[in-house]
Amino acid sequence: MFYHVQSLINPIVADEPDPSAANALQEGLGGQFGEMRTMMQYLFQSFNFRGDGVPYLDLIQGVGIEEISHVELISKTISRLLDGAPEYNGKKFETPGAGGKATMDMAKEQQNPHHFIVGAQGSLPVDAAGNPWSGSYVHDHGNLVLNLMDNLVLESTGRLQKCRIYQMSENKTLRATVAFLIVRDEAHQAAFAKALETLGVDWGKILPVPKFDSSKFPEVKRLLDAGIHREQYHFRLDSSMMEKIYSGPSPFNDGTELVTLKEPRESYPIPMAPERPEEFAPGLDAELQEMADALADFKDKMLNPKSPPATKSATKAAPKKKS
Amino acid sequence: MFYHVQSLINPIVADEPDPSAANALQEGLGGQFGEMRTMMQYLFQSFNFRGDGVPYLDLIQGVGIEEISHVELISKTISRLLDGAPEYNGKKFETPGAGGKATMDMAKEQQNPHHFIVGAQGSLPVDAAGNPWSGSYVHDHGNLVLNLMDNLVLESTGRLQKCRIYQMSENKTLRATVAFLIVRDEAHQAAFAKALETLGVDWGKILPVPKFDSSKFPEVKRLLDAGIHREQYHFRLDSSMMEKIYSGPSPFNDGTELVTLKEPRESYPIPMAPERPEEFAPGLDAELQEMADALADFKDKMLNPKSPPATKSATKAAPKKKS
Amino acid sequence: MFYHVQSLINPIVADEPDPSAANALQEGLGGQFGEMRTMMQYLFQSFNFRGDGVPYLDLIQGVGIEEISHVELISKTISRLLDGAPEYNGKKFETPGAGGKATMDMAKEQQNPHHFIVGAQGSLPVDAAGNPWSGSYVHDHGNLVLNLMDNLVLESTGRLQKCRIYQMSENKTLRATVAFLIVRDEAHQAAFAKALETLGVDWGKILPVPKFDSSKFPEVKRLLDAGIHREQYHFRLDSSMMEKIYSGPSPFNDGTELVTLKEPRESYPIPMAPERPEEFAPGLDAELQEMADALADFKDKMLNPKSPPATKSATKAAPKKKS
Amino acid sequence: MFYHVQSLINPIVADEPDPSAANALQEGLGGQFGEMRTMMQYLFQSFNFRGDGVPYLDLIQGVGIEEISHVELISKTISRLLDGAPEYNGKKFETPGAGGKATMDMAKEQQNPHHFIVGAQGSLPVDAAGNPWSGSYVHDHGNLVLNLMDNLVLESTGRLQKCRIYQMSENKTLRATVAFLIVRDEAHQAAFAKALETLGVDWGKILPVPKFDSSKFPEVKRLLDAGIHREQYHFRLDSSMMEKIYSGPSPFNDGTELVTLKEPRESYPIPMAPERPEEFAPGLDAELQEMADALADFKDKMLNPKSPPATKSATKAAPKKKS
Amino acid sequence: MFYHVQSLINPIVADEPDPSAANALQEGLGGQFGEMRTMMQYLFQSFNFRGDGVPYLDLIQGVGIEEISHVELISKTISRLLDGAPEYNGKKFETPGAGGKATMDMAKEQQNPHHFIVGAQGSLPVDAAGNPWSGSYVHDHGNLVLNLMDNLVLESTGRLQKCRIYQMSENKTLRATVAFLIVRDEAHQAAFAKALETLGVDWGKILPVPKFDSSKFPEVKRLLDAGIHREQYHFRLDSSMMEKIYSGPSPFNDGTELVTLKEPRESYPIPMAPERPEEFAPGLDAELQEMADALADFKDKMLNPKSPPATKSATKAAPKKKS
Amino acid sequence: MFYHVQSLINPIVADEPDPSAANALQEGLGGQFGEMRTMMQYLFQSFNFRGDGVPYLDLIQGVGIEEISHVELISKTISRLLDGAPEYNGKKFETPGAGGKATMDMAKEQQNPHHFIVGAQGSLPVDAAGNPWSGSYVHDHGNLVLNLMDNLVLESTGRLQKCRIYQMSENKTLRATVAFLIVRDEAHQAAFAKALETLGVDWGKILPVPKFDSSKFPEVKRLLDAGIHREQYHFRLDSSMMEKIYSGPSPFNDGTELVTLKEPRESYPIPMAPERPEEFAPGLDAELQEMADALADFKDKMLNPKSPPATKSATKAAPKKKS
């Protein structure tokens, strides 16, 4: 059974909209090796798990739970990169197409016009070439060794593709999220490589994939310095045996140590996205808005939100907020 | 950010394996109107939400979080229905195909042979006709009114299809899960219908879809008597404004009242699935098993599990177990 | 612009339900070489037609209009073959699953369970293996010679597959429709072969495909005797130049003559399909039915229907009925 | 059974070619909520209709027949927007690539190069992201209430997406068609909302979706002034009970009245598209053209066409032309 | 550049037709981890290879060339398993459906009716659930380490699935081919594992996947005894550096040695498949057959065939035949 | 059984990188009528061939074998067109994104960003709109006449699309390959047209499609002058009866003669592609490279390659090299 806090696993950093950066990032969300796939692959492997290897189950499932939060993060990053794109470069407009002006003219020239026609400047469950995500991406072989190997290939590809996407844009919104995912994919490579190490494999020096010094990417370096490439979280409200595997020397044979935690040390507020009249989003005209407002005092609560600001620990008896 | 407890939202009831029942149930998991779609549709709508209508956001997202637990439940139900099918009807065998016997002969005649060739008698992200789930199923129109209407159609179709599947098998494992989903889909119809009611719609007597007395299905009746068709859970560890919408008279105009809770009143243990040697699942031979066992004392923990038995409330400061 | 009469191009012949025959016939509806494809291929070729070769346009478009009526015919045939299948072999039931009986137990063993879970014992836009129809089936090369050749291959494949389906069932409902389509596909082969003959090709003796004496199929023989394998209809309410091509000696070099008509010499009543409570179809409970009935006197009209019985000519000033 | 007149339901307005506008419009043709889907969805619902609710059948089927004419209109609009694009901006050329010049160089930079490689500057059965249309888009739940709700969501999405596309281009060819479709989608929303109103729903003020004053779009305003957003046509050559539903006060509760007609008050000539040598379309060299011309006197008829000029009523006893 | 000999890499063993065994085997041909995928994956990796690691290129490409012969073998095996299925169990017929008999009645009940409707009792490029093969199965990451890991996962899955299929049928035609592929997939696992070993990995005891004694399968044992699970062929007519990698101790750490050869030690005749009149295959009636025969003396050659009987070495200066 | 020489069937001509030209060319590789389809279609038709019409089998299979070499050629051409694109126009960079520079910024604006994110500036099994290749493209009707007609349509479409692509770019790398394929598609049209001619068809003047003087394309003219549009190769190491069909007067009725050869008169060296650090291709860091180098003397062999330079005849007893 699953739970949620309205917090992000990494902050959304502000920058200008950039629709083609948003489209490249779709690969990380809805691509064959993106977060939707990792999430569903690990959940299916967990739900169909056989035998009594609970530490292996808890490892796979724990990573899978994190991936839902990655889907959340990358989805919101794409949405932010698209948000307001028609007004980009100083263009402004107020009402949808009033007087017949083509206020979203730029939209039809973008990599994926669906971002503007189908979605309302939001993320889509598709890849960077516009192909919808497919259930055939999910591999659950029902064989523990093979699943671990497949997962290692998956995380390796994830990190490889994100390292390529990193080099495609200097947009800070994109970079903050991509850098975080590069680091987490390295932690997840460590998870599955370590699990195979417990069964006798010695990886030598081939990991992580790609093999290069990612601290050359400044946004990545800050995260490496904080050590989050060697942490794994289990996100379990009851308890987890993940640490039986995810601890001790890194399987990359580089002298580092793996650490299992319940959850990330920090979590971050979720920015509210503004209405976009040119997209008819959210679509409430004055009359309907009035009715929505009449949901008693909810606006009050908006002004005194209890929704989470940046928190140190997203959960506990009472989920603890960052002070 | 998402969390997990190793408990189910409804119990798995024991019965004989039934591969064709398992296949029919795949529609509820990976079908165009199944739980994978509801889960992803509501999460995308939440992550891309625009404007300050927080109660609407919390309603959509809260239902979405529940759907992840439905994916978990239905996946495990399918797995259970398939588990051991080749040995069904008194057939027994010990080692995979020893001496060349076709111990899984029945598998190639099943509705979806992938259950035995690709998976290891486990669930797949496909529908009852074997088509893989597609990202194109996810509708996020970016328009609040339209999203609510679309979600209502989705839940109505979910309940309709499950009422049909109910009539296709008397297997208790299938029935327990299907009956639960029929009831929850009714609760979700109420959620989206009520949200549209706050914007001025009066549904008259057309809901729920399909319009019939589902208490004629005995397994459903027990759940209706417990009132869970009028409850909605927000599954939030911080707080939720869902109740601003999901409370008061049912939008079905039938005199019932809606109730918002943090989580279901009960949760249930997750049964461990046995190894299946004929599927090479999990795939550890004696040598590898020994290494896996050498993960120190984890077998000890297996004998004294802290993993959740049936619990009343799956979470709280410390997730409270059922006593 | 398109018009309709509520008549069929060939009669639905009564027989027992047969779900696997229905599934085989899906190939003729939603298969890669089925009627949905012919319909869309010829319409796209017509809408995108270039140049002043109006007789060629009118030929392609005229066949395309007929194909919509084929989609109608085959869809209704499939629906009829499925209708009531759960009650087949003497089983009877009244209310959906009352008391928990698995009244649609047979449904989950059928070739495509979607016929019972997704549709209500009706046709689907899929092929006999359950794959949804795809826009990629439609070929419009924008080159007249190539389009005509492609269309000839399409009609040849259509006739070939239907000749195979004919041999798969003795069900009269299936046979009546399949036999008609075998004959019409031969007429359409003649259409495109003749068009290529006007550009200089001599087909020798290779046509029609498959090359065999289809009068061995008794249901086909009756239609051949009526000569409808050498007729083509233009279905145009204004006028058509189709006859410039579709007339004179058959391109099969067999001594027969081609004839262009406005429409088939006969049309046939469309049988009403009964409600199916186990499918919640149409889904009106007593309360809703009362409201539907309150649409004034429409029941009256039901009792004195003006909807078409078998008609000789489906259209004219006032569409003439068969006497 | 279906018929055709060689007329359009709305005129094609002349303007410069615009390939990216053409591509955006593909969403309205081959997109998940485009005209191919509405057409096939309503036809399947009609062909599989159960029960004696003939007014509901006639409403769904009548709208479905209109959608075929929408496919025709939008297909021809896209074709027109692409037609001659390689020569755009003053470039001219005569023979395909003579001397090796890259006369279609611009084509490979377009949103969907298939418009030039696969088609001959014509429409395709794909969406704005290049995905082929899929049979899985078609929803026929076999439950009347649910089908009506699904159809309402479909028309709402259609209007929403077209309002977005409207804002993406000032091209007059695109705008004329899009404006017409915005208005017709509103009429179709009224159709399905009204049908649900007969079963007891009161829509309050949430319709149409999107909720905004579309008369701000000048091309739309002209059509609203003509009242065609409150008309529905049945396109039946025999007779229809559509009016039992589509009449009386609009379900949008805005004081307007619905009107059922046999067909639109006007229809419009279909422009002939020129040959495009760089696409080898239609592909007849001099020798073949001579043979085509030898189809006797058909060129004569070309000079004295009986094909329809703008007509008031496209059909009648003898389809009446506008005088 | 590619060449061919009309010989098979493993013999087709005779047994009764078995359509459901044929369908299970489709997974090995057109499945996500089947031979079409291995073939295309290795060819794409070879054609896009970067850098000067020629031994790695020659290894990947060499395995890829073998996979084309596997596609040939498995395709012919499926075809053989289907061949004559309608006549199975003593049924006989001579002319297609003469007198209207449903001579292919069994066909519509089979796992994939396409084997009889679309193909003529031949193999299809689809998997065991009827899904067409997809280009998205092909992984070429452009990173050598990752490609080798991906290929290892691919071969492991191939062997796992074939071990499962082995247990699904005792049909000798199926078993001969499946046993051969189990053994070859083990050789290919060795190929990619060894390549990673040259880069520093020690696989311990986890390979091959699945980890079990496949000599328990009698048909497999014969091939293991012949040692072909430790051979790899380069199939190059010029020369290859494959042996730089594929030699020395097996990476499975089991004391065996790897051997590189030009080609298999034996090759086998390709059986001719008979005509099937009920499928209109090949489709030549008497008149056309006469023309085909008039291709001079080719029948003569049929009687004195130079087409290859079982050969020891399929190629050499002059391809040497087995004596 | 299949063999390979490391030579190309046509040379790769050097020119600047051009990613959009590469993308257009993808249609010829992974498009519905591209080389992957021709290859798989002819191989499936060969493997499933029925009856004793060996010359027809040898013709279809022989063309199929050539198509594998076309896949190789076009794949390498696309790779070459992409290679180094991020450095195009004078931009230079050394290490991947060092210091956070967006060195692949151009990549996200390209037609298919997958060329840079998923592949490493290499070809993909997709079409020019980014859709993955599908097994449903492969047509094997199991009827000889129909297969020949389908193949003729396929080759005609291939030539048509390549003639259009030719006009889209003056890039010499693209043109050399496209011109070759135009000419070979004409030879293949001749193959299937001639086979149908042996069964009695007279094609008059409609072939080849498209009907135009392709010698106006200078790169094509050179190949026509060499006569390779009237040659067909059987690529068989044993023997072939292809010549029984592919000889004598061209079926285009233009006075030319067809010639069957074992293989092309010349073959060409395969250029090695450089590493691309920004893509982490091949992905060996210094440490791994050292291990790879330690594969004994393979670098030596690199300096004294025995891999084929341009050869006259790629094979023979001992494959003959060009002198």
JSON list of N, CA, C and O in Angstrom, two decimals, chain E residues 3-4 6 39 61 133 135 142 144 237 244 263 273 281-282 297 319, chain F residues 3-4 6 39 51 61 133 135 142 144 237 244 263 281-282 297:
[
{"chain": "E", "resi": 3, "resn": "TYR", "atom": "N", "xyz": [25.98, -13.47, -47.92]},
{"chain": "E", "resi": 3, "resn": "TYR", "atom": "CA", "xyz": [25.84, -14.60, -48.83]},
{"chain": "E", "resi": 3, "resn": "TYR", "atom": "C", "xyz": [25.00, -15.69, -48.18]},
{"chain": "E", "resi": 3, "resn": "TYR", "atom": "O", "xyz": [24.73, -15.64, -46.98]},
{"chain": "E", "resi": 4, "resn": "HIS", "atom": "N", "xyz": [24.64, -16.68, -48.98]},
{"chain": "E", "resi": 4, "resn": "HIS", "atom": "CA", "xyz": [23.72, -17.69, -48.48]},
{"chain": "E", "resi": 4, "resn": "HIS", "atom": "C", "xyz": [24.07, -19.04, -49.09]},
{"chain": "E", "resi": 4, "resn": "HIS", "atom": "O", "xyz": [24.55, -19.12, -50.21]},
{"chain": "E", "resi": 6, "resn": "GLN", "atom": "N", "xyz": [21.84, -22.77, -49.37]},
{"chain": "E", "resi": 6, "resn": "GLN", "atom": "CA", "xyz": [20.51, -23.32, -49.12]},
{"chain": "E", "resi": 6, "resn": "GLN", "atom": "C", "xyz": [20.64, -24.56, -48.22]},
{"chain": "E", "resi": 6, "resn": "GLN", "atom": "O", "xyz": [20.31, -25.68, -48.60]},
{"chain": "E", "resi": 39, "resn": "MET", "atom": "N", "xyz": [19.20, -10.95, -34.04]},
{"chain": "E", "resi": 39, "resn": "MET", "atom": "CA", "xyz": [19.77, -10.68, -35.36]},
{"chain": "E", "resi": 39, "resn": "MET", "atom": "C", "xyz": [19.87, -9.18, -35.63]},
{"chain": "E", "resi": 39, "resn": "MET", "atom": "O", "xyz": [20.92, -8.65, -35.98]},
{"chain": "E", "resi": 61, "resn": "GLN", "atom": "N", "xyz": [29.28, -9.02, -34.54]},
{"chain": "E", "resi": 61, "resn": "GLN", "atom": "CA", "xyz": [28.77, -9.23, -35.90]},
{"chain": "E", "resi": 61, "resn": "GLN", "atom": "C", "xyz": [28.70, -10.70, -36.25]},
{"chain": "E", "resi": 61, "resn": "GLN", "atom": "O", "xyz": [27.74, -11.15, -36.89]},
{"chain": "E", "resi": 133, "resn": "TRP", "atom": "N", "xyz": [6.44, -7.98, -34.18]},
{"chain": "E", "resi": 133, "resn": "TRP", "atom": "CA", "xyz": [7.78, -7.58, -33.77]},
{"chain": "E", "resi": 133, "resn": "TRP", "atom": "C", "xyz": [7.94, -6.06, -33.92]},
{"chain": "E", "resi": 133, "resn": "TRP", "atom": "O", "xyz": [7.41, -5.47, -34.85]},
{"chain": "E", "resi": 135, "resn": "GLY", "atom": "N", "xyz": [10.61, -2.60, -33.84]},
{"chain": "E", "resi": 135, "resn": "GLY", "atom": "CA", "xyz": [11.96, -2.05, -33.90]},
{"chain": "E", "resi": 135, "resn": "GLY", "atom": "C", "xyz": [12.44, -1.54, -32.55]},
{"chain": "E", "resi": 135, "resn": "GLY", "atom": "O", "xyz": [13.65, -1.42, -32.32]},
{"chain": "E", "resi": 142, "resn": "GLY", "atom": "N", "xyz": [25.37, 2.35, -28.27]},
{"chain": "E", "resi": 142, "resn": "GLY", "atom": "CA", "xyz": [26.55, 3.09, -28.72]},
{"chain": "E", "resi": 142, "resn": "GLY", "atom": "C", "xyz": [27.63, 3.16, -27.67]},
{"chain": "E", "resi": 142, "resn": "GLY", "atom": "O", "xyz": [28.53, 3.98, -27.76]},
{"chain": "E", "resi": 144, "resn": "LEU", "atom": "N", "xyz": [30.21, 0.49, -25.67]},
{"chain": "E", "resi": 144, "resn": "LEU", "atom": "CA", "xyz": [30.62, -0.91, -25.81]},
{"chain": "E", "resi": 144, "resn": "LEU", "atom": "C", "xyz": [30.28, -1.75, -24.59]},
{"chain": "E", "resi": 144, "resn": "LEU", "atom": "O", "xyz": [29.69, -2.84, -24.70]},
{"chain": "E", "resi": 237, "resn": "LEU", "atom": "N", "xyz": [33.66, -14.79, -44.88]},
{"chain": "E", "resi": 237, "resn": "LEU", "atom": "CA", "xyz": [34.34, -15.31, -46.06]},
{"chain": "E", "resi": 237, "resn": "LEU", "atom": "C", "xyz": [35.71, -14.68, -46.21]},
{"chain": "E", "resi": 237, "resn": "LEU", "atom": "O", "xyz": [36.54, -15.18, -46.97]},
{"chain": "E", "resi": 244, "resn": "LYS", "atom": "N", "xyz": [40.26, -13.69, -30.93]},
{"chain": "E", "resi": 244, "resn": "LYS", "atom": "CA", "xyz": [40.98, -12.94, -29.89]},
{"chain": "E", "resi": 244, "resn": "LYS", "atom": "C", "xyz": [40.19, -12.94, -28.58]},
{"chain": "E", "resi": 244, "resn": "LYS", "atom": "O", "xyz": [40.76, -12.87, -27.51]},
{"chain": "E", "resi": 263, "resn": "GLU", "atom": "N", "xyz": [32.65, -21.94, -39.28]},
{"chain": "E", "resi": 263, "resn": "GLU", "atom": "CA", "xyz": [31.25, -22.27, -39.47]},
{"chain": "E", "resi": 263, "resn": "GLU", "atom": "C", "xyz": [30.97, -23.59, -38.76]},
{"chain": "E", "resi": 263, "resn": "GLU", "atom": "O", "xyz": [31.91, -24.27, -38.35]},
{"chain": "E", "resi": 273, "resn": "ALA", "atom": "N", "xyz": [8.54, -27.68, -48.81]},
{"chain": "E", "resi": 273, "resn": "ALA", "atom": "CA", "xyz": [7.20, -27.76, -48.23]},
{"chain": "E", "resi": 273, "resn": "ALA", "atom": "C", "xyz": [6.19, -27.98, -49.34]},
{"chain": "E", "resi": 273, "resn": "ALA", "atom": "O", "xyz": [6.28, -27.35, -50.40]},
{"chain": "E", "resi": 281, "resn": "ALA", "atom": "N", "xyz": [-2.09, -22.02, -51.73]},
{"chain": "E", "resi": 281, "resn": "ALA", "atom": "CA", "xyz": [-0.65, -21.84, -51.69]},
{"chain": "E", "resi": 281, "resn": "ALA", "atom": "C", "xyz": [0.00, -22.98, -52.44]},
{"chain": "E", "resi": 281, "resn": "ALA", "atom": "O", "xyz": [-0.25, -24.14, -52.12]},
{"chain": "E", "resi": 282, "resn": "PRO", "atom": "N", "xyz": [0.80, -22.75, -53.48]},
{"chain": "E", "resi": 282, "resn": "PRO", "atom": "CA", "xyz": [1.27, -21.44, -53.89]},
{"chain": "E", "resi": 282, "resn": "PRO", "atom": "C", "xyz": [0.29, -20.65, -54.73]},
{"chain": "E", "resi": 282, "resn": "PRO", "atom": "O", "xyz": [0.56, -19.49, -55.00]},
{"chain": "E", "resi": 297, "resn": "ASP", "atom": "N", "xyz": [13.64, -26.22, -68.66]},
{"chain": "E", "resi": 297, "resn": "ASP", "atom": "CA", "xyz": [13.92, -27.53, -68.09]},
{"chain": "E", "resi": 297, "resn": "ASP", "atom": "C", "xyz": [13.97, -27.54, -66.57]},
{"chain": "E", "resi": 297, "resn": "ASP", "atom": "O", "xyz": [14.57, -28.42, -65.99]},
{"chain": "E", "resi": 319, "resn": "PRO", "atom": "N", "xyz": [31.85, -25.04, -52.02]},
{"chain": "E", "resi": 319, "resn": "PRO", "atom": "CA", "xyz": [31.19, -25.52, -50.80]},
{"chain": "E", "resi": 319, "resn": "PRO", "atom": "C", "xyz": [31.19, -27.05, -50.75]},
{"chain": "E", "resi": 319, "resn": "PRO", "atom": "O", "xyz": [30.61, -27.70, -51.61]},
{"chain": "F", "resi": 3, "resn": "TYR", "atom": "N", "xyz": [26.39, -16.05, -44.67]},
{"chain": "F", "resi": 3, "resn": "TYR", "atom": "CA", "xyz": [27.80, -15.69, -44.54]},
{"chain": "F", "resi": 3, "resn": "TYR", "atom": "C", "xyz": [27.98, -14.20, -44.79]},
{"chain": "F", "resi": 3, "resn": "TYR", "atom": "O", "xyz": [27.07, -13.52, -45.28]},
{"chain": "F", "resi": 4, "resn": "HIS", "atom": "N", "xyz": [29.17, -13.72, -44.50]},
{"chain": "F", "resi": 4, "resn": "HIS", "atom": "CA", "xyz": [29.40, -12.28, -44.58]},
{"chain": "F", "resi": 4, "resn": "HIS", "atom": "C", "xyz": [30.82, -12.00, -45.04]},
{"chain": "F", "resi": 4, "resn": "HIS", "atom": "O", "xyz": [31.73, -12.77, -44.77]},
{"chain": "F", "resi": 6, "resn": "GLN", "atom": "N", "xyz": [33.29, -8.43, -44.93]},
{"chain": "F", "resi": 6, "resn": "GLN", "atom": "CA", "xyz": [33.30, -7.08, -44.37]},
{"chain": "F", "resi": 6, "resn": "GLN", "atom": "C", "xyz": [33.56, -6.06, -45.50]},
{"chain": "F", "resi": 6, "resn": "GLN", "atom": "O", "xyz": [34.57, -5.37, -45.54]},
{"chain": "F", "resi": 39, "resn": "MET", "atom": "N", "xyz": [13.93, -6.83, -46.81]},
{"chain": "F", "resi": 39, "resn": "MET", "atom": "CA", "xyz": [14.74, -7.94, -46.32]},
{"chain": "F", "resi": 39, "resn": "MET", "atom": "C", "xyz": [13.88, -8.99, -45.60]},
{"chain": "F", "resi": 39, "resn": "MET", "atom": "O", "xyz": [13.92, -10.17, -45.93]},
{"chain": "F", "resi": 51, "resn": "GLY", "atom": "N", "xyz": [5.72, -25.63, -52.52]},
{"chain": "F", "resi": 51, "resn": "GLY", "atom": "CA", "xyz": [5.67, -26.08, -53.90]},
{"chain": "F", "resi": 51, "resn": "GLY", "atom": "C", "xyz": [7.07, -26.21, -54.49]},
{"chain": "F", "resi": 51, "resn": "GLY", "atom": "O", "xyz": [8.07, -25.98, -53.81]},
{"chain": "F", "resi": 61, "resn": "GLN", "atom": "N", "xyz": [14.40, -15.19, -52.76]},
{"chain": "F", "resi": 61, "resn": "GLN", "atom": "CA", "xyz": [15.41, -15.29, -51.71]},
{"chain": "F", "resi": 61, "resn": "GLN", "atom": "C", "xyz": [16.68, -14.54, -52.08]},
{"chain": "F", "resi": 61, "resn": "GLN", "atom": "O", "xyz": [17.30, -13.87, -51.24]},
{"chain": "F", "resi": 133, "resn": "TRP", "atom": "N", "xyz": [10.06, 0.33, -36.51]},
{"chain": "F", "resi": 133, "resn": "TRP", "atom": "CA", "xyz": [9.69, -0.66, -37.53]},
{"chain": "F", "resi": 133, "resn": "TRP", "atom": "C", "xyz": [8.77, -1.69, -36.91]},
{"chain": "F", "resi": 133, "resn": "TRP", "atom": "O", "xyz": [8.91, -2.07, -35.76]},
{"chain": "F", "resi": 135, "resn": "GLY", "atom": "N", "xyz": [6.68, -5.54, -37.33]},
{"chain": "F", "resi": 135, "resn": "GLY", "atom": "CA", "xyz": [6.54, -6.82, -38.02]},
{"chain": "F", "resi": 135, "resn": "GLY", "atom": "C", "xyz": [5.31, -6.87, -38.92]},
{"chain": "F", "resi": 135, "resn": "GLY", "atom": "O", "xyz": [5.25, -7.68, -39.84]},
{"chain": "F", "resi": 142, "resn": "GLY", "atom": "N", "xyz": [1.49, -16.31, -48.77]},
{"chain": "F", "resi": 142, "resn": "GLY", "atom": "CA", "xyz": [1.47, -17.74, -49.02]},
{"chain": "F", "resi": 142, "resn": "GLY", "atom": "C", "xyz": [0.85, -18.10, -50.36]},
{"chain": "F", "resi": 142, "resn": "GLY", "atom": "O", "xyz": [0.50, -19.25, -50.59]},
{"chain": "F", "resi": 144, "resn": "LEU", "atom": "N", "xyz": [1.68, -17.51, -54.43]},
{"chain": "F", "resi": 144, "resn": "LEU", "atom": "CA", "xyz": [2.82, -17.04, -55.22]},
{"chain": "F", "resi": 144, "resn": "LEU", "atom": "C", "xyz": [2.50, -15.81, -56.04]},
{"chain": "F", "resi": 144, "resn": "LEU", "atom": "O", "xyz": [3.24, -14.82, -56.04]},
{"chain": "F", "resi": 237, "resn": "LEU", "atom": "N", "xyz": [26.30, -19.35, -52.36]},
{"chain": "F", "resi": 237, "resn": "LEU", "atom": "CA", "xyz": [27.58, -20.04, -52.39]},
{"chain": "F", "resi": 237, "resn": "LEU", "atom": "C", "xyz": [27.45, -21.43, -52.98]},
{"chain": "F", "resi": 237, "resn": "LEU", "atom": "O", "xyz": [28.45, -22.05, -53.33]},
{"chain": "F", "resi": 244, "resn": "LYS", "atom": "N", "xyz": [16.74, -18.65, -64.50]},
{"chain": "F", "resi": 244, "resn": "LYS", "atom": "CA", "xyz": [15.60, -19.14, -65.29]},
{"chain": "F", "resi": 244, "resn": "LYS", "atom": "C", "xyz": [14.56, -18.03, -65.47]},
{"chain": "F", "resi": 244, "resn": "LYS", "atom": "O", "xyz": [13.82, -18.02, -66.45]},
{"chain": "F", "resi": 263, "resn": "GLU", "atom": "N", "xyz": [27.22, -12.16, -57.91]},
{"chain": "F", "resi": 263, "resn": "GLU", "atom": "CA", "xyz": [27.39, -11.07, -56.96]},
{"chain": "F", "resi": 263, "resn": "GLU", "atom": "C", "xyz": [27.75, -9.82, -57.75]},
{"chain": "F", "resi": 263, "resn": "GLU", "atom": "O", "xyz": [28.08, -9.90, -58.92]},
{"chain": "F", "resi": 281, "resn": "ALA", "atom": "N", "xyz": [30.91, 6.86, -26.51]},
{"chain": "F", "resi": 281, "resn": "ALA", "atom": "CA", "xyz": [30.96, 5.78, -27.48]},
{"chain": "F", "resi": 281, "resn": "ALA", "atom": "C", "xyz": [32.39, 5.63, -27.96]},
{"chain": "F", "resi": 281, "resn": "ALA", "atom": "O", "xyz": [32.94, 6.61, -28.46]},
{"chain": "F", "resi": 282, "resn": "PRO", "atom": "N", "xyz": [33.04, 4.50, -27.83]},
{"chain": "F", "resi": 282, "resn": "PRO", "atom": "CA", "xyz": [32.46, 3.24, -27.36]},
{"chain": "F", "resi": 282, "resn": "PRO", "atom": "C", "xyz": [32.37, 3.13, -25.85]},
{"chain": "F", "resi": 282, "resn": "PRO", "atom": "O", "xyz": [31.78, 2.16, -25.38]},
{"chain": "F", "resi": 297, "resn": "ASP", "atom": "N", "xyz": [47.98, -9.00, -29.60]},
{"chain": "F", "resi": 297, "resn": "ASP", "atom": "CA", "xyz": [48.54, -8.20, -30.69]},
{"chain": "F", "resi": 297, "resn": "ASP", "atom": "C", "xyz": [47.50, -7.60, -31.59]},
{"chain": "F", "resi": 297, "resn": "ASP", "atom": "O", "xyz": [47.77, -7.31, -32.73]}
]
